One Martini backbone bead per residue (centre of mass of N, CA, C, O) as a GRO file, in nm:
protein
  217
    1UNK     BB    1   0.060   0.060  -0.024
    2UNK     BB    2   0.342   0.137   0.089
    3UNK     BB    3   0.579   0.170   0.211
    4UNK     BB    4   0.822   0.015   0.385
    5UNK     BB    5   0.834  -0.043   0.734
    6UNK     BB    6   0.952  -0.073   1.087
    7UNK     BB    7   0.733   0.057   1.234
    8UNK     BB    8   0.448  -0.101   1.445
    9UNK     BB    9   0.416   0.119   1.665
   10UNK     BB   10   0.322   0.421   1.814
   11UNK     BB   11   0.203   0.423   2.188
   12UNK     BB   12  -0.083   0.493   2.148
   13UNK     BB   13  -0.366   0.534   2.241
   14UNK     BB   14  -0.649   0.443   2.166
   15UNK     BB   15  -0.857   0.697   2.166
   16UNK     BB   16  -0.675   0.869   2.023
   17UNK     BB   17  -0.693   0.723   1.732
   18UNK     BB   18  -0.999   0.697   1.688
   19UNK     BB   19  -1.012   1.023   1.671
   20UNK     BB   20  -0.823   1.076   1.455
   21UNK     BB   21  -0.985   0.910   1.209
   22UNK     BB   22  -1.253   1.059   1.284
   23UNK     BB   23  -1.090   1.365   1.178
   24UNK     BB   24  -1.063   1.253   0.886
   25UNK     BB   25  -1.369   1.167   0.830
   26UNK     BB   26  -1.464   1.497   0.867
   27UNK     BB   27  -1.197   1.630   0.716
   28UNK     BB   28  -1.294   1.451   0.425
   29UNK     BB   29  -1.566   1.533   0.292
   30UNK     BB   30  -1.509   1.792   0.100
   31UNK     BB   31  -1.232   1.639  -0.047
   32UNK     BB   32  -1.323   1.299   0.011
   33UNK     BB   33  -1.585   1.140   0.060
   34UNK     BB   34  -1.511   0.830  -0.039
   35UNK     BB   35  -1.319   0.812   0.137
   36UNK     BB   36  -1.414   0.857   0.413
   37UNK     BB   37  -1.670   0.649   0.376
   38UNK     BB   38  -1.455   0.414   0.420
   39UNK     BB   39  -1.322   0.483   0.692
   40UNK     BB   40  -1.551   0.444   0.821
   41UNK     BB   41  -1.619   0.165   0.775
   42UNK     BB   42  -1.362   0.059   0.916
   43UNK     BB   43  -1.486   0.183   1.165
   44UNK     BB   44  -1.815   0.043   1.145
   45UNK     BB   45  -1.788  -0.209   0.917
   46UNK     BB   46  -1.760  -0.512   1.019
   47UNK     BB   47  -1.606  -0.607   0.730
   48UNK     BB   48  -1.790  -0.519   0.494
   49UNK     BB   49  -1.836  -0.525   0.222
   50UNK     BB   50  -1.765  -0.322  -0.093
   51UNK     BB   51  -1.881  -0.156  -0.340
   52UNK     BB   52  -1.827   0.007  -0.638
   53UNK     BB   53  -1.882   0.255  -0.893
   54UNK     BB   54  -1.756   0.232  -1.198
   55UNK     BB   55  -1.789   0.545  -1.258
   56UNK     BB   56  -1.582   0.639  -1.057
   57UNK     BB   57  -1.349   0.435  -1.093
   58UNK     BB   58  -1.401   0.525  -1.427
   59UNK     BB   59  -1.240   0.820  -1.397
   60UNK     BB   60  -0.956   0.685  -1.366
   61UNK     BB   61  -0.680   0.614  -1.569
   62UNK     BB   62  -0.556   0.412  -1.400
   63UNK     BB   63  -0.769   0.244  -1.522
   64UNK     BB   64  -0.819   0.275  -1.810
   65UNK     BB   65  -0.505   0.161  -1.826
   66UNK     BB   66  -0.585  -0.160  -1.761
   67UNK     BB   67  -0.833  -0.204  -1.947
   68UNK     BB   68  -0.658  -0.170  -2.192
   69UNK     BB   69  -0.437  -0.382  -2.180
   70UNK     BB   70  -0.631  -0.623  -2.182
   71UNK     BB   71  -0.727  -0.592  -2.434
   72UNK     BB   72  -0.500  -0.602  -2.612
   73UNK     BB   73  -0.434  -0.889  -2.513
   74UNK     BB   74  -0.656  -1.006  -2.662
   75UNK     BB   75  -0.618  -0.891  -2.964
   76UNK     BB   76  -0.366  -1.077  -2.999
   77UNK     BB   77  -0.528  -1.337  -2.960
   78UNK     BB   78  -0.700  -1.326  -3.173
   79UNK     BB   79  -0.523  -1.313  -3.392
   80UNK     BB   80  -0.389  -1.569  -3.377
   81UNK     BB   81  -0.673  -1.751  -3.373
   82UNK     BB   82  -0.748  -1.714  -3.623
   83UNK     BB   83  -0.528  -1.815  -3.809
   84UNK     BB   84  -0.697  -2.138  -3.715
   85UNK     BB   85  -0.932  -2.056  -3.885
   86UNK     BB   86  -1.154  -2.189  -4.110
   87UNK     BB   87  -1.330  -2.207  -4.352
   88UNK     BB   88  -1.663  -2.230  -4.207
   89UNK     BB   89  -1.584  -2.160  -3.899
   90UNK     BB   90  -1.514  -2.201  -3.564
   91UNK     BB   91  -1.408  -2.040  -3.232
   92UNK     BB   92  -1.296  -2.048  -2.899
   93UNK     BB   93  -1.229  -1.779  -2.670
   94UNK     BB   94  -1.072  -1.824  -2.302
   95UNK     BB   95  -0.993  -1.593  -2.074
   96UNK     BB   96  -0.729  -1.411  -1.842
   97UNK     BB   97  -0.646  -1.088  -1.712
   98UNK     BB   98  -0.400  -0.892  -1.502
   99UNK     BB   99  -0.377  -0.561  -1.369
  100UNK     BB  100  -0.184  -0.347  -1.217
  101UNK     BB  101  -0.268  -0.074  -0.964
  102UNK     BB  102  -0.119   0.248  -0.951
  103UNK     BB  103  -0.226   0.542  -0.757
  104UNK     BB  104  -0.210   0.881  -0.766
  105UNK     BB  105  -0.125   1.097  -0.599
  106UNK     BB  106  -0.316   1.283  -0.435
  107UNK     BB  107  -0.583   1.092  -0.517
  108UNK     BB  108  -0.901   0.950  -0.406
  109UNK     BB  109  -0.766   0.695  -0.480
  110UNK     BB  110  -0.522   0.645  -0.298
  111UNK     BB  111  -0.718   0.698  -0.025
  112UNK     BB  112  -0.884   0.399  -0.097
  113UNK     BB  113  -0.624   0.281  -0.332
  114UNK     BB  114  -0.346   0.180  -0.401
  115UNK     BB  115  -0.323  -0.093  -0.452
  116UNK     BB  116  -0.439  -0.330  -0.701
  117UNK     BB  117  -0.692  -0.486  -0.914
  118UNK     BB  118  -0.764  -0.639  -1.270
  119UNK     BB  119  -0.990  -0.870  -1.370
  120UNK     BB  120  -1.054  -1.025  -1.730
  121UNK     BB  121  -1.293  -1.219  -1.860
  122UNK     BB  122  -1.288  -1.363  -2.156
  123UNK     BB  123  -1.550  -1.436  -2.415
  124UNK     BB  124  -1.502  -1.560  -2.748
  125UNK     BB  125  -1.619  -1.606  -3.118
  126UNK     BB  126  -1.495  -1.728  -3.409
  127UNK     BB  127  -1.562  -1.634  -3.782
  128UNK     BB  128  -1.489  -1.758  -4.102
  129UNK     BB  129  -1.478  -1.554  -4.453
  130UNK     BB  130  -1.287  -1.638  -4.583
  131UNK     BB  131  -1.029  -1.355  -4.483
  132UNK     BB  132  -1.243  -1.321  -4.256
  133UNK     BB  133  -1.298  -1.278  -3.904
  134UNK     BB  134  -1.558  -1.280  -3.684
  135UNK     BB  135  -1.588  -1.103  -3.358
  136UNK     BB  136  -1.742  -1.213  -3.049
  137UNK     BB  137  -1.816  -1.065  -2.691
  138UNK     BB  138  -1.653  -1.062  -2.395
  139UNK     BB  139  -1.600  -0.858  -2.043
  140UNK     BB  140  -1.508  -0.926  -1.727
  141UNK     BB  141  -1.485  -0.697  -1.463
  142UNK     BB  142  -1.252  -0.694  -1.170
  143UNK     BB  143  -1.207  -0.542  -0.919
  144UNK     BB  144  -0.971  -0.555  -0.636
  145UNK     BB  145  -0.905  -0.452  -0.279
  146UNK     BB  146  -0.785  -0.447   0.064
  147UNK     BB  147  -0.882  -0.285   0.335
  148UNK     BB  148  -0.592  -0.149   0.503
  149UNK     BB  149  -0.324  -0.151   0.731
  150UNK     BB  150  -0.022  -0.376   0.652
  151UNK     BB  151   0.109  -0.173   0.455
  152UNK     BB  152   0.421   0.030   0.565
  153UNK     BB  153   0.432   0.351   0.749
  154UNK     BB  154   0.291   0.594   0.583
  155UNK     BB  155   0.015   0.891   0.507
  156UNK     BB  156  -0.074   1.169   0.325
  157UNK     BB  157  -0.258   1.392   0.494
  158UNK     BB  158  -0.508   1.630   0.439
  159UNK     BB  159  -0.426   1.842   0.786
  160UNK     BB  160  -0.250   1.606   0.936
  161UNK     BB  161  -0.018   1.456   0.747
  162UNK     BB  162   0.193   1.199   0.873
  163UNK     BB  163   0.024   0.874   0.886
  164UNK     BB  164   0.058   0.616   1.031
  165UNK     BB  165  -0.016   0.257   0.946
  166UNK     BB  166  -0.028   0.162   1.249
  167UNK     BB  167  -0.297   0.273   1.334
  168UNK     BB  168  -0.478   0.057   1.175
  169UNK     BB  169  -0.364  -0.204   1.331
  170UNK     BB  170  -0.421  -0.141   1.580
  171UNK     BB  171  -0.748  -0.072   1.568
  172UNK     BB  172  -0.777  -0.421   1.505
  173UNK     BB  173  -0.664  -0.525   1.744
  174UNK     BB  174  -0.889  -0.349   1.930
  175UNK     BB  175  -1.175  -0.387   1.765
  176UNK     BB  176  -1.216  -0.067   1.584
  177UNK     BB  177  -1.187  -0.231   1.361
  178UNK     BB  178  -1.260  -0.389   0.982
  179UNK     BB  179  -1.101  -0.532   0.724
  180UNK     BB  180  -1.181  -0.517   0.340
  181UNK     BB  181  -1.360  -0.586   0.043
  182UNK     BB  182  -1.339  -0.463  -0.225
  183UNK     BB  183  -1.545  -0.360  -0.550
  184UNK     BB  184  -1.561  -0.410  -0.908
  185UNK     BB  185  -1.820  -0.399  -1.189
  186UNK     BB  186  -1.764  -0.442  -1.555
  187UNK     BB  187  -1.907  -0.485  -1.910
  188UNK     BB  188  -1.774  -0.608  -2.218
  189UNK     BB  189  -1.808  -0.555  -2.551
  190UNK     BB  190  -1.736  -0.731  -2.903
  191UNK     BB  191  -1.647  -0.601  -3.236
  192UNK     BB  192  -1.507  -0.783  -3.492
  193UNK     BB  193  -1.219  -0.777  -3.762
  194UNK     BB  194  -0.979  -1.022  -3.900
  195UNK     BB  195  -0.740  -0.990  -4.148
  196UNK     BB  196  -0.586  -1.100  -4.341
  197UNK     BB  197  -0.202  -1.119  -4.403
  198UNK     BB  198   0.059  -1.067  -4.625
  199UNK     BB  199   0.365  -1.076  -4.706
  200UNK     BB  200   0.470  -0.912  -4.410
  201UNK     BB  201   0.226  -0.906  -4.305
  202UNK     BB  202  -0.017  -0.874  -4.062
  203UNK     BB  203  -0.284  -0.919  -3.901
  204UNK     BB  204  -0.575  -0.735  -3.915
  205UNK     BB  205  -0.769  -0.532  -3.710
  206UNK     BB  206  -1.130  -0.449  -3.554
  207UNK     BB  207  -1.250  -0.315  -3.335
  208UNK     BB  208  -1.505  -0.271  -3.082
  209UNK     BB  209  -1.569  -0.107  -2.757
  210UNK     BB  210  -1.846  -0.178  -2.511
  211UNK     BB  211  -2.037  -0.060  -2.251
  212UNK     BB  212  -2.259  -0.196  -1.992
  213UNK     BB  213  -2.539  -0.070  -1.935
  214UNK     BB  214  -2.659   0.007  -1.623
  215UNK     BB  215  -2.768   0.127  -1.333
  216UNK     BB  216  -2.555   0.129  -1.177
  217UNK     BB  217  -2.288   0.404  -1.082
   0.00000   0.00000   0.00000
């Protein structure tokens, strides 16, 4: 989560702690809502998974751009596998991968979550016609990491200062707090074709990605 430090103990007391954590979440409602909402969490949600709002979390570019490497890698994978179909025939590609993510200080992700992973679970059938191969399927996203205070050493917060990662294990040890785990789900869908390609050149793709749309934001 932060750098790996030495120090594992505060020495300070637990209600002193709880006071600090609690003028945290009262003093970032203004300008992190949503960090401070989780930390409220943290020490009042017993443990409750909580879900993350897709909208808000696909607002940060650094979540964007593992959603886009992951895409890429199908779209390599499915290259490949289109020149194994043969013409009238079909084939299916499912796999996942997964993307890690460090997210940029000061942004309300680092305050929330500093590193991530997302993984992208996709299922594709390849058709093919003559030169070209017809794509279409699925990628379902799962963003997901455990909220803890249980690596690093500090964490600059804006009008605290530098708080201790120590304050948070303290407070799970004391059962004043309890570590949970976040998450956050949707859906793309492809369609493309990928063509033939004559020597030297490579088969070209053209796809083509778009968000399911859901109720919830």
């Amino acid at each position: 989560m932060f750098l790996r430090g030495l120090r594992r103990r505060t020495g300070r007391p637990v209600p002193e702690l709880v006071t600090l954590f609690r003028s945290i979440v009262d003093g970032g409602r203004e300008f992190h809502p949503i960090a401070s909402d989780f930390l409220e969490h943290f020490m009042d949600g017993a443990g409750a998974s909580r879900t993350m709002s897709p909208r808000w979390l696909r607002s940060f570019k650094v979540i964007k751009k593992a959603e886009r490497k992951n895409q890429r890698r199908f779209e390599r994978q499915l290259a490949r596998e289109a020149g194994l179909v043969r013409d009238g025939e079909s084939s299916w590609l499912r796999d996942y991968w997964d993307a890690r993510i460090n997210a940029f200080i000061g942004t309300e992700l680092f305050y929330v979550s500093r590193m991530s992973l997302l993984r992208s679970q996709g299922s594709f059938v390849l058709t093919r016609e003559g030169p070209e191969v017809r794509v279409s399927g699925t990628i379902r996203h799962r963003w997901f990491d455990p909220y803890d205070w249980d690596r690093g050493r500090w964490v600059y917060i804006p009008r605290h200062g530098f708080v201790p990662i120590a304050v948070g294990r303290e407070l799970v040890e004391a059962d004043e707090a309890r570590n949970f785990l976040m998450e956050s789900r949707h859906v793309q869908t492809l369609e493309g074709v990928c063509s033939d390609g004559r020597w030297p050149q490579r088969a070209k793709g053209r796809y083509t990605w778009s968000l399911v749309r859901t109720g919830r934001r």
